[in-house]
mmCIF file of C-alpha atoms and ligand atoms in Angstrom:
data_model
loop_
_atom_site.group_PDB
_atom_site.id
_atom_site.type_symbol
_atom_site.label_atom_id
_atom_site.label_comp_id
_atom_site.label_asym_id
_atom_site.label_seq_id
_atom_site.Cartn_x
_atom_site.Cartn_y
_atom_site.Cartn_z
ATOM 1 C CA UNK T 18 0.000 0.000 0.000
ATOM 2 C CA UNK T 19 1.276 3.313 -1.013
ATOM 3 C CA UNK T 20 -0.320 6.442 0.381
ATOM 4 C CA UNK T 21 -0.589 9.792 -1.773
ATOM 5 C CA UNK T 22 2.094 12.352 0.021
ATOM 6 C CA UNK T 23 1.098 16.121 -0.381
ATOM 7 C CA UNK T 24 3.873 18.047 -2.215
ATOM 8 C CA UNK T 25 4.960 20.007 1.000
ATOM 9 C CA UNK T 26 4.998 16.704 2.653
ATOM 10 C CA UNK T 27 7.079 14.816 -0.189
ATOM 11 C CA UNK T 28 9.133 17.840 -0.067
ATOM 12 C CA UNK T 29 10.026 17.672 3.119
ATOM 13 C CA UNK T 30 10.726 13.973 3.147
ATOM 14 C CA UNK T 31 12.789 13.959 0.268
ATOM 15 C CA UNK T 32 15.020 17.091 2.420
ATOM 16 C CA UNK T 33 14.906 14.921 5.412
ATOM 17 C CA UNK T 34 13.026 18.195 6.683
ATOM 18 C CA UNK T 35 10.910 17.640 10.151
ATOM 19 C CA UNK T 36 7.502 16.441 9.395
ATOM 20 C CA UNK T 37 4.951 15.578 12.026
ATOM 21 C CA UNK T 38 1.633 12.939 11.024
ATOM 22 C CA UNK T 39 -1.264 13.750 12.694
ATOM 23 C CA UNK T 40 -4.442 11.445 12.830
ATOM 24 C CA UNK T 41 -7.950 12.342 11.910
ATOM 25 C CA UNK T 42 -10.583 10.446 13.799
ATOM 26 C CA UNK T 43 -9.893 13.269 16.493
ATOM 27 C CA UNK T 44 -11.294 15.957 14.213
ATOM 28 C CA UNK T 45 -14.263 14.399 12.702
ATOM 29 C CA UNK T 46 -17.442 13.604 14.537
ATOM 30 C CA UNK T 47 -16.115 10.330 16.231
ATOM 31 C CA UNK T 48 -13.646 12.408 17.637
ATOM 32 C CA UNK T 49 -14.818 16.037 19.072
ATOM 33 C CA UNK T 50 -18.191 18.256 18.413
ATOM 34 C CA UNK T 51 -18.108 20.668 16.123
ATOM 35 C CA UNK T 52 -16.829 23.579 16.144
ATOM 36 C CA UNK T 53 -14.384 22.477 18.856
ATOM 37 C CA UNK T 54 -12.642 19.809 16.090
ATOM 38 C CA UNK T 55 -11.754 22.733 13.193
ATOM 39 C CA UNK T 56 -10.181 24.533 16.277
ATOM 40 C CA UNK T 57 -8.473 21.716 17.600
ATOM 41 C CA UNK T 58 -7.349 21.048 14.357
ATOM 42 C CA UNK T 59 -6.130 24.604 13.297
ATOM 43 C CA UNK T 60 -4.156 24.833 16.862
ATOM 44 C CA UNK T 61 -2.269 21.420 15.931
ATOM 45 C CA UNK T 62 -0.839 22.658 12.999
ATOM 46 C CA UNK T 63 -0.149 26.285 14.032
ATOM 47 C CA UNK T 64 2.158 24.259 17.085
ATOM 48 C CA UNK T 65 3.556 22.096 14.739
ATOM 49 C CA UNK T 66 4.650 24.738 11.707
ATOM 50 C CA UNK T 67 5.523 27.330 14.631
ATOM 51 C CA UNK T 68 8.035 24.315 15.737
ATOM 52 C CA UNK T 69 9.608 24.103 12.457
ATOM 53 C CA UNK T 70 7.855 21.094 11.104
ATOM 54 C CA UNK T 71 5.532 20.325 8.436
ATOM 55 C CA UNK T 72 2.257 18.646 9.436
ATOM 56 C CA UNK T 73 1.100 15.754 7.887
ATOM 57 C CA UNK T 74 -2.749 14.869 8.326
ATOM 58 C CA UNK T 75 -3.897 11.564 7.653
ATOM 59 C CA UNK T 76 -7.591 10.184 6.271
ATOM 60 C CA UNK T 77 -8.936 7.998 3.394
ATOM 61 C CA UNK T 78 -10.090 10.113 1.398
ATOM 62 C CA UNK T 79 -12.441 9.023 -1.798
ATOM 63 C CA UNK T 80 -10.496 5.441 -1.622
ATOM 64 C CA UNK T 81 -7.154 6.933 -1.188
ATOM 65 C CA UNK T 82 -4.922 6.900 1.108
ATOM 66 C CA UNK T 83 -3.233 10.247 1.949
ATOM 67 C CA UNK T 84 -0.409 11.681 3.941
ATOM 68 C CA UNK T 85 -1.093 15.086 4.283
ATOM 69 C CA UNK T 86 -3.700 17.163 2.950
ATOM 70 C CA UNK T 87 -3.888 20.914 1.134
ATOM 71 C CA UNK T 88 -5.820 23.628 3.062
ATOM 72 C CA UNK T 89 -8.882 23.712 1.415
ATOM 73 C CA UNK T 90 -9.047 19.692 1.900
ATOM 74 C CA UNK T 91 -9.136 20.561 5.731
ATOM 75 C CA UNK T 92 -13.338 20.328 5.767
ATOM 76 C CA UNK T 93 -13.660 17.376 4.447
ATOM 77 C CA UNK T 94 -12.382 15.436 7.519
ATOM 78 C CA UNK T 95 -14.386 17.690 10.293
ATOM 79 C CA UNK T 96 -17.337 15.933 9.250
ATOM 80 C CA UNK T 97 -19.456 12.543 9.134
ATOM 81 C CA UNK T 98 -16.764 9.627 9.058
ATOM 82 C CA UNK T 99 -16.522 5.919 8.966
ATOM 83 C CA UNK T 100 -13.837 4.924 11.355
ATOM 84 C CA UNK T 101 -10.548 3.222 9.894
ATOM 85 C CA UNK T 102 -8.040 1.465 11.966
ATOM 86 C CA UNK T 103 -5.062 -0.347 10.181
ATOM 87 C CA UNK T 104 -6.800 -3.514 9.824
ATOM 88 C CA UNK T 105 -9.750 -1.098 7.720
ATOM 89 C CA UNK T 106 -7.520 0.483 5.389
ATOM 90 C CA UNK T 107 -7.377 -1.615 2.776
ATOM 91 C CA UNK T 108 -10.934 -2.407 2.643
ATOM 92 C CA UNK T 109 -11.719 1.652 2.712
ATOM 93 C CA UNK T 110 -9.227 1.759 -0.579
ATOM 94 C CA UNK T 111 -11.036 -1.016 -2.293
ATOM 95 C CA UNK T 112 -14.413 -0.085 -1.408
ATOM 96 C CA UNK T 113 -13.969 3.951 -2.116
ATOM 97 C CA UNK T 114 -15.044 5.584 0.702
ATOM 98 C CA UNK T 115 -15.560 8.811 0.875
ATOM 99 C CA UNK T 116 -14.119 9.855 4.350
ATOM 100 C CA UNK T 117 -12.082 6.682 6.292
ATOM 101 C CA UNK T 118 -11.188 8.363 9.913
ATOM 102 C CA UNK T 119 -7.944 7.324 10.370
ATOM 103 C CA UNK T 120 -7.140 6.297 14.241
ATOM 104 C CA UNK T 121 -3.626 5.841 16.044
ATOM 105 C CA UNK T 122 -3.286 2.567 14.587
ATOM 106 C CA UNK T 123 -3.961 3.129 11.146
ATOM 107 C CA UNK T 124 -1.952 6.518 10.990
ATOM 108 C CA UNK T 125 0.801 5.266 11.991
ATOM 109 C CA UNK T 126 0.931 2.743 9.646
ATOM 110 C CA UNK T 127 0.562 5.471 7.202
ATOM 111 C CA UNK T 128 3.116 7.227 8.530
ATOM 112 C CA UNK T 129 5.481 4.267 8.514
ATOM 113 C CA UNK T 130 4.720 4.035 4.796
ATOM 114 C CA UNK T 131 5.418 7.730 3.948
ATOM 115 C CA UNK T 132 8.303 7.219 5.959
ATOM 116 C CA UNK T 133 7.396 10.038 8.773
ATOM 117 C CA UNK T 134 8.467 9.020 12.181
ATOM 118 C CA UNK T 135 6.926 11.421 14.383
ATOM 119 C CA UNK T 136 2.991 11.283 15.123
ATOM 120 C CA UNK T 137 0.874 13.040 17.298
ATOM 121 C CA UNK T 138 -2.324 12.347 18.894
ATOM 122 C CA UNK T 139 -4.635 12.896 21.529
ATOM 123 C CA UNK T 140 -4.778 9.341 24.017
ATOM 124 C CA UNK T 141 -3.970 6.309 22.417
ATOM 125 C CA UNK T 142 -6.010 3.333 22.530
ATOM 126 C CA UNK T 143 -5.751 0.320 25.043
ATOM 127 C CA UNK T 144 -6.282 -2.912 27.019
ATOM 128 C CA UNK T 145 -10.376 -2.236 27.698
ATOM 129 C CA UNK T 146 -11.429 -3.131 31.146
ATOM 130 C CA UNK T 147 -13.192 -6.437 31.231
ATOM 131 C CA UNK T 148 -10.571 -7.556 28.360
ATOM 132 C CA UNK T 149 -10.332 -10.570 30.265
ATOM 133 C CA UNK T 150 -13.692 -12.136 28.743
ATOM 134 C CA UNK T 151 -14.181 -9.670 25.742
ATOM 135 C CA UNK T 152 -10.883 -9.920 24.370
ATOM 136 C CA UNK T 153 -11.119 -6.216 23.761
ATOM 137 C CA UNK T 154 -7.923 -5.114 23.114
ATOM 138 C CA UNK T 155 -7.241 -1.470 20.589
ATOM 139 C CA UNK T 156 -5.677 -2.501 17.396
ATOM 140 C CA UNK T 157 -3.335 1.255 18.401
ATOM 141 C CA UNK T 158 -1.023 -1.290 20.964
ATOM 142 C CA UNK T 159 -0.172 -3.458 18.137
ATOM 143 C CA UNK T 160 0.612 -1.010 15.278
ATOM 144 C CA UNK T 161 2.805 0.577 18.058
ATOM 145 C CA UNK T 162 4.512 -2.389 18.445
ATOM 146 C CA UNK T 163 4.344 -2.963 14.312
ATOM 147 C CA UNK T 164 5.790 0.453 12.746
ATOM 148 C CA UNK T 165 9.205 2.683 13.347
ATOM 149 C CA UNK T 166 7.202 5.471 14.396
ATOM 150 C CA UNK T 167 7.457 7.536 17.580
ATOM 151 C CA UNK T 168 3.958 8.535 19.012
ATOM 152 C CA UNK T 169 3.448 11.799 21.006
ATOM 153 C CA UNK T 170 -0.044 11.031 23.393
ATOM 154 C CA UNK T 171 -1.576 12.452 26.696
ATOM 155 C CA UNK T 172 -1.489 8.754 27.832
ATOM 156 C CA UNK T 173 -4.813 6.653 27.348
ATOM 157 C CA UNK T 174 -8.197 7.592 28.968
ATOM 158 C CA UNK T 175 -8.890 6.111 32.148
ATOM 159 C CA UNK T 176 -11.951 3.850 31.292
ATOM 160 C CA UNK T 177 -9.384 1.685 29.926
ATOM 161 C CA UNK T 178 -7.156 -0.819 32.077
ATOM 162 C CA UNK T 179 -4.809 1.218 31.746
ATOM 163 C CA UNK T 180 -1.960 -0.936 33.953
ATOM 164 C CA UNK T 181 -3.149 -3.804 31.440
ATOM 165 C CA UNK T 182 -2.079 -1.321 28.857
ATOM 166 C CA UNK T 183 1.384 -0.255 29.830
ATOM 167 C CA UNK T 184 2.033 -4.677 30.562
ATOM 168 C CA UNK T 185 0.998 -5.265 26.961
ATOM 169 C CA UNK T 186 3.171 -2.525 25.693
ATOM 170 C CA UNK T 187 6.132 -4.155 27.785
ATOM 171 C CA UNK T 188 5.250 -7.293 26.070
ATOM 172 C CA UNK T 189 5.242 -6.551 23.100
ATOM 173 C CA UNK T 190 8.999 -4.158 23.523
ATOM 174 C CA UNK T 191 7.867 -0.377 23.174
ATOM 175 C CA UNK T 192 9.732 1.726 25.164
ATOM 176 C CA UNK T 193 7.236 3.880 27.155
ATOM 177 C CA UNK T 194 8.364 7.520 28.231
ATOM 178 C CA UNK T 195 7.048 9.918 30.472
ATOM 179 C CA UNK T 196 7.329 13.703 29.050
ATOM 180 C CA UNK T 197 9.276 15.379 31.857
ATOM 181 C CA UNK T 198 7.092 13.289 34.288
ATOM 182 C CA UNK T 199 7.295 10.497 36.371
ATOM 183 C CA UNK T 200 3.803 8.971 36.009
ATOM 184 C CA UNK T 201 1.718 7.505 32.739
ATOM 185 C CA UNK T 202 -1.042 10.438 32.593
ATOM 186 C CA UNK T 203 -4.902 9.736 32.149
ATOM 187 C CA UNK T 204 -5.576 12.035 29.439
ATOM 188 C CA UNK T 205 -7.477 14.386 31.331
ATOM 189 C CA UNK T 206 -5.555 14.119 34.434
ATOM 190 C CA UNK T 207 -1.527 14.477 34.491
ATOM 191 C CA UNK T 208 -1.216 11.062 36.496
ATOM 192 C CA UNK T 209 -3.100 7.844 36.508
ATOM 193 C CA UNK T 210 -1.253 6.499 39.696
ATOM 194 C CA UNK T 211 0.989 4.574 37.586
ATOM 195 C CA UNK T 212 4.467 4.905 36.953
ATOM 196 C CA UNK T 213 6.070 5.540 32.949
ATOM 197 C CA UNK T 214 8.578 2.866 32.885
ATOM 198 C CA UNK T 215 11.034 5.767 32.130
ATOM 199 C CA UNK T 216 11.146 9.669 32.314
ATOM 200 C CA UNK T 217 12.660 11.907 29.635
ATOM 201 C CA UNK T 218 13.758 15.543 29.589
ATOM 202 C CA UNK T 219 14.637 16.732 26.618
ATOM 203 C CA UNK T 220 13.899 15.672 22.065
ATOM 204 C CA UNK T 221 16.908 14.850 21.942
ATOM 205 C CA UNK T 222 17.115 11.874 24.190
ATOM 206 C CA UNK T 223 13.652 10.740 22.716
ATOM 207 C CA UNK T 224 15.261 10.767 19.036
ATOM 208 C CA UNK T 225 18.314 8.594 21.124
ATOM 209 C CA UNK T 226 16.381 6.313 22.077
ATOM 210 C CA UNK T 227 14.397 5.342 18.228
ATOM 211 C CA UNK T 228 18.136 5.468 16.897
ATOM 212 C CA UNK T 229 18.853 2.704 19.494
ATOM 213 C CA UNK T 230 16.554 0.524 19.623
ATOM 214 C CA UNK T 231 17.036 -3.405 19.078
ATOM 215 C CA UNK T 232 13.894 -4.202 16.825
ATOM 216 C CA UNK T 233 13.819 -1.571 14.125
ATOM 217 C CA UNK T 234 10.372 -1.837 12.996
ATOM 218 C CA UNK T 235 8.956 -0.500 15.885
ATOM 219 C CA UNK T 236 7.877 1.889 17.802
ATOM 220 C CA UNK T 237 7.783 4.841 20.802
ATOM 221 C CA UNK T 238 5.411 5.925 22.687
ATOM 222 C CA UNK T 239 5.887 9.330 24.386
ATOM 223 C CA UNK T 240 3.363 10.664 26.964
ATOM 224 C CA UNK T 241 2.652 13.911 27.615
ATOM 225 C CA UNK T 242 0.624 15.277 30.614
ATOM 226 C CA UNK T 243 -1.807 17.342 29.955
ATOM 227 C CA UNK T 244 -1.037 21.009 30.931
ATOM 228 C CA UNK T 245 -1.588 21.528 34.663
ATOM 229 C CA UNK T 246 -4.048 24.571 33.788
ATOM 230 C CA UNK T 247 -6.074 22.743 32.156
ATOM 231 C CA UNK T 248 -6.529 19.104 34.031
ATOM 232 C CA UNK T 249 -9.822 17.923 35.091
ATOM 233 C CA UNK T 250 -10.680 17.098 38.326
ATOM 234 C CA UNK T 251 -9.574 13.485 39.063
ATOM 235 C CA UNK T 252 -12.610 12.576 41.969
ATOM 236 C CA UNK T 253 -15.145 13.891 39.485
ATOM 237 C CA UNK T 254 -13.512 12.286 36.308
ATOM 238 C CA UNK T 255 -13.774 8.560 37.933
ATOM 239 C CA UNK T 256 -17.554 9.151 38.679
ATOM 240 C CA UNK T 257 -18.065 10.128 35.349
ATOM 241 C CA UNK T 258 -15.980 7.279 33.222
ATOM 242 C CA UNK T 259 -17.668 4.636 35.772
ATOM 243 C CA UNK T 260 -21.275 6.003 34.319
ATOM 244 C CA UNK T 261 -20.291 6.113 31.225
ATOM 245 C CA UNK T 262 -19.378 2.579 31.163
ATOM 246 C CA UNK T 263 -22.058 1.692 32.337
ATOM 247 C CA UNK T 264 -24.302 3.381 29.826
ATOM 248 C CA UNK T 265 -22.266 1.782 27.184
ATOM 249 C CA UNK T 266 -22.839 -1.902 29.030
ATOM 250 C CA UNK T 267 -26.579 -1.167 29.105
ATOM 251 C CA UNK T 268 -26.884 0.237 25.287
ATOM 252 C CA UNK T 269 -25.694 -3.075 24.707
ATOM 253 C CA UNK T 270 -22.577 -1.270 22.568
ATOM 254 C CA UNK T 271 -19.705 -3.550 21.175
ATOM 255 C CA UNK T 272 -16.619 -3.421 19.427
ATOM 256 C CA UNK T 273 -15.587 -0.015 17.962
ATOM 257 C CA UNK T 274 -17.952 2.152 18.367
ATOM 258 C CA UNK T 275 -17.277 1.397 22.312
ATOM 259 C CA UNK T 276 -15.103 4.395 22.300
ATOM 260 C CA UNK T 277 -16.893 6.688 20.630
ATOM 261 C CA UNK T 278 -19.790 5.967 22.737
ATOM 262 C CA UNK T 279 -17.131 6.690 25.911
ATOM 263 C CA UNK T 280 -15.731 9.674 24.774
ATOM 264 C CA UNK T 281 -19.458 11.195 23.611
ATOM 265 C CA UNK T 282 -20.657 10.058 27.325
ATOM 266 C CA UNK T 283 -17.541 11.888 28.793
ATOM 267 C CA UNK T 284 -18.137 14.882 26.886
ATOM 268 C CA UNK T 285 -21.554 15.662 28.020
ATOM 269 C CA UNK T 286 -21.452 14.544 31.452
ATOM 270 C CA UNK T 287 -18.434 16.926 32.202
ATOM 271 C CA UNK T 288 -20.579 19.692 30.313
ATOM 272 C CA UNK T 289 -18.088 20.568 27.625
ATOM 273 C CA UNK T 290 -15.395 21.143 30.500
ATOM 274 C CA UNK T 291 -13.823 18.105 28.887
ATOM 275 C CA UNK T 292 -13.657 19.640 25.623
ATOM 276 C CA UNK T 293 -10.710 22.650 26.430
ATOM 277 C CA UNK T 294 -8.895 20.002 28.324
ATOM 278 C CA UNK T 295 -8.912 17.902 25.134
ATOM 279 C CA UNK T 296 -7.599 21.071 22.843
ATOM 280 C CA UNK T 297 -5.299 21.911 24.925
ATOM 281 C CA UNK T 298 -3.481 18.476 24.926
ATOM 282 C CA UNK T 299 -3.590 17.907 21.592
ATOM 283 C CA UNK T 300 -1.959 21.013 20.718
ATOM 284 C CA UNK T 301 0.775 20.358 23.840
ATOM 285 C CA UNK T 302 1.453 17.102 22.116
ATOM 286 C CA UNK T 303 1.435 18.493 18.455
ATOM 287 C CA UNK T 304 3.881 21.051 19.908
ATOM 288 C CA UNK T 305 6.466 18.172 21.745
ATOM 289 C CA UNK T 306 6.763 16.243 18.758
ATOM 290 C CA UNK T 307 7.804 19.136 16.467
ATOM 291 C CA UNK T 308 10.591 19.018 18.501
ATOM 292 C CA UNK T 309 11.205 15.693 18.601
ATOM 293 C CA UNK T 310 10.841 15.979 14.865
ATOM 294 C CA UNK T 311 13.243 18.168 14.611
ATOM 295 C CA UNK T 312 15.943 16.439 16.777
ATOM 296 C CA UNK T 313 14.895 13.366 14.619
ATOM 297 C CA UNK T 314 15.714 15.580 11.699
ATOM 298 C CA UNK T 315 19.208 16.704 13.295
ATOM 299 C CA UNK T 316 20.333 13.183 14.418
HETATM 300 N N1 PSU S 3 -9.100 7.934 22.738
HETATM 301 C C1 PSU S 3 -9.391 9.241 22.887
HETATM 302 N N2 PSU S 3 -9.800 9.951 21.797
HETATM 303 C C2 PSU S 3 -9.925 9.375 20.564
HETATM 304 C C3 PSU S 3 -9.585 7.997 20.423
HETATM 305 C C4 PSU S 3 -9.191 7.313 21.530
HETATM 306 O O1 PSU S 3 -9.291 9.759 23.982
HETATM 307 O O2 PSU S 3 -10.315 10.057 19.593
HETATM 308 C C5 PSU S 3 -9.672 7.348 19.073
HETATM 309 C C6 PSU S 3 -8.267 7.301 18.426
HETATM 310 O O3 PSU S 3 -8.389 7.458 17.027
HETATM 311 C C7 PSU S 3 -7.808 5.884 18.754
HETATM 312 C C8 PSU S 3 -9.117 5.119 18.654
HETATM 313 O O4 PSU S 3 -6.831 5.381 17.872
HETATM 314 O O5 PSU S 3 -10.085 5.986 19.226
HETATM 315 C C9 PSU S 3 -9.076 3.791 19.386
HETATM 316 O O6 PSU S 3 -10.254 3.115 19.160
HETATM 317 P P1 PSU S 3 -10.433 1.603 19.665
HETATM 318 O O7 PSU S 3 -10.534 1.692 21.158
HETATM 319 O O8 PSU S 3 -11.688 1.105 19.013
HETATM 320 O O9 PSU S 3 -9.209 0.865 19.205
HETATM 321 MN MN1 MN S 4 -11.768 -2.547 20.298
#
């Protein structure tokens, strides 16, 4: 599979310039409400071009498979999408669709293919509580392990097993580093209680560590806690993802769409306070891995 680069991206490839792959299930309707995704959107690249790097967006767009997208493109993924995971790319090439949201999983296989190895996101998928007898396990964990690509995230969300997470990630060999911070954050919240199996200070050490790793197809994950500012209340948050759950349980929702059903939960019970937390990540983490795109770059 090859995806279509834009020129600026392609350019900067070829020049071995800094370029940074961003997902887009975050800023269609699976992702955030609009208008809350075109800003989130707009505020990712502004961090990433004021850093030096080119941004990369990825989607399925009419049955192809792109790596970064022109301005006026921009609209077409803050809309209605069907979501696309690695495993769904090729059928969303064969089968045309119209607007494939690409998630962590899928973009970074993308990005692997364009041969970008920074990515940025918002919380990465993981080990689902109650993966014990559903099996439920994000396809994200895998294409981590899968692709040479270093992923910038907030952590994962904390109606995931998130302790079941960082095991399977030690499994399966990808280093795990906290952003000048001790613990793995919760997305919302700068700590979930658990340790990151190792702290790091500065891009440069995070570009050290991809150049030295023993199995060269895969990946990094790099989390980022969310600016203190703009954290959510922890108490209130665990109230909140335990009802949501719930609600998801009792709409008898499977597979999939059990995220977007979470995050849609999350967003309304937490009245849209959830909502500037969630921009103001994504643009802290769009901002990090310009720099760890350009210290990529430098190396
Ligand atoms: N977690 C979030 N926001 C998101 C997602 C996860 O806090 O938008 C999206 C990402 O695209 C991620 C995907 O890759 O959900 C994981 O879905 P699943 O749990 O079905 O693997
Ligand atoms: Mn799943």
């Amino acid at each position: 599979m090859h995806p279509v680069l834009s020129d600026d991206v392609a350019h900067a490839i070829a020049d071995r310039q800094p370029v940074v792959a961003l997902e887009s299930t975050i800023f269609s309707n699976l992702g955030l409400p609009s208008p809350s995704n075109a800003e989130a959107l707009e505020r990712c690249i502004a961090a990433i071009e004021a850093a030096g790097a080119v941004p990369a967006v990825t989607a399925v767009l009419d049955g192809v498979a792109r790596v970064g997208l022109a301005r006026d493109e921009h609209p077409r993924i803050l809309g209605a999408a069907r979501k696309a995971a690695e495993r769904d790319l090729p059928v969303a090439i064969a089968q045309g669709w119209t607007f494939g949201a690409t998630t962590v999983s899928a973009s970074v296989a993308l990005a692997a293919a364009a041969g970008v190895s920074v990515f940025a996101t918002g919380g990465i998928g993981g080990v689902h509580r109650g993966a014990d007898s559903t099996g439920d396990v994000s396809a994200d964990l895998d294409a981590l392990a899968h692709h040479p690509v270093i992923t910038v995230c907030a952590g994962a969300k904390a109606f995931l097993d998130l302790a079941r997470t960082l095991e399977y990630l030690e499994t399966v060999g990808v280093p795990v580093l906290g952003w000048q911070h001790d613990d793995f954050p919760a997305f919302y919240t700068r700590s979930s209680g658990l340790r990151a199996p190792h702290r790091v200070d500065s891009a440069k050490e995070v570009a050290a560590v991809l150049s030295n790793r023993t199995r060269r197809h895969s990946g990094v994950l790099v989390a980022v806690p969310i600016p203190q500012v703009a954290e959510l209340d922890p108490s209130e948050l665990d109230a909140v993802l335990v009802r949501a759950l719930a609600d998801c349980d009792a709409a008898g929702i499977t597979g999939a769409a059990i995220t977007p059903f979470v995050l849609g939960r999350i967003a309304q019970a937490t009245e849209g306070r959830s909502i500037p937390a969630n921009l103001a990540l994504a643009e802290q983490n769009a901002r990090v891995a310009a720099g760890i795109a350009v210290a990529v770059a430098a190396g």
